[in-house]
């Protein structure tokens, strides 16, 4: 994930900055981004960071994050189509690239190839390891009793929170169903647990937004609102589909023809997220208003405090640099006011005016120190040379503005 952020942060930011008033376009960008970086979590981090920096509204942010679920489901389709067999080749390419690469960018891409190859290799080993488990009479009996969608929901939710990945949860379910149900015709086995499988997918969807929601507790109010809106959206999707889980799973299985069990569950995962996107568009306004009511942003926030700097954005350097620029522009306006009023301070003897000028100077001092600490923390993380150079330039600009003040 860190390697994907290093190489894809700037591209993701450009993509998402282009989200206009069309929620469908936002969902498409979210799906494309999550698929390209192989992680809906990275997409969520970027979206929450942009929302916290005021670069993306809450409704467009929800559309992008909903689309990210579709991108994650497309990744699961790669696993269902046995693309994981390319794992050893990607690992070899990543190792060779890491040894031979000279530039920072090529080294990052080599790490990505190695990371993705290890993920694919792990998924393949998981499928092989589940074969004896799936043929166990005890496991078959346990799965045959998992008729209730609520049981599947709790299982999917708990496993996703524990692993931090809905893809891992769905892949585990696919491997289990495949090993127990066989190849062609395995959908007959899957049909026995379709309600529970649907519940598991819904639980995984809700579980995947718990980690960013908890992380956003330490972030800015708008970032917390974005994460809460995402949680409300996933919860609403689960509430609507759980009562019809059996019918929905059967309909998806029937529409899929007669794939093997793993393909049937992968198609179910994709269908759930497509329905989620169709749900996010009309209900975005309602969910945003609900989140804003539950977590109202303070209207009297102290002007002395940073407005755009979100520690959670440090995970994505491109977003963090954008937030630092916005904060510098914010107190640069204060410096301009001080310069414009400098002559007035000499031409009139007003204690009140002088106190206001001193208060502005203190505000600039505090914000300059906050920006410097923020960018120093960013430079202490793994990143590219170009990002470190940009951080140094921004620190210099902030220091110059403080000197002018």
XYZ file of C-alpha atoms in Angstrom, residues 126 130 146 151-174 176 200-201 203-208 211:
37
model
C -4.575 -19.966 0.477
C -8.212 -24.682 1.836
C -24.834 -21.207 7.561
C -24.433 -15.157 10.555
C -22.532 -14.523 7.331
C -22.626 -10.774 7.921
C -21.066 -11.089 11.368
C -18.437 -13.491 10.028
C -17.509 -11.197 7.128
C -17.454 -8.110 9.328
C -15.232 -9.690 11.989
C -12.792 -11.203 9.493
C -12.448 -7.942 7.545
C -11.840 -5.883 10.675
C -9.224 -8.429 11.764
C -7.425 -8.531 8.389
C -8.091 -4.939 7.293
C -9.046 -6.148 3.800
C -12.419 -7.032 2.334
C -10.603 -8.572 -0.633
C -8.919 -11.069 1.690
C -12.267 -11.975 3.245
C -13.964 -12.563 -0.105
C -10.921 -14.468 -1.410
C -11.050 -16.695 1.672
C -14.743 -17.391 1.041
C -14.005 -18.115 -2.624
C -13.399 -22.315 0.788
C -20.502 -12.290 4.298
C -19.905 -9.937 1.366
C -20.249 -7.691 6.294
C -16.911 -7.379 4.511
C -18.122 -4.166 2.857
C -19.042 -2.631 6.201
C -15.870 -3.908 7.854
C -13.616 -2.284 5.267
C -10.336 1.249 9.910
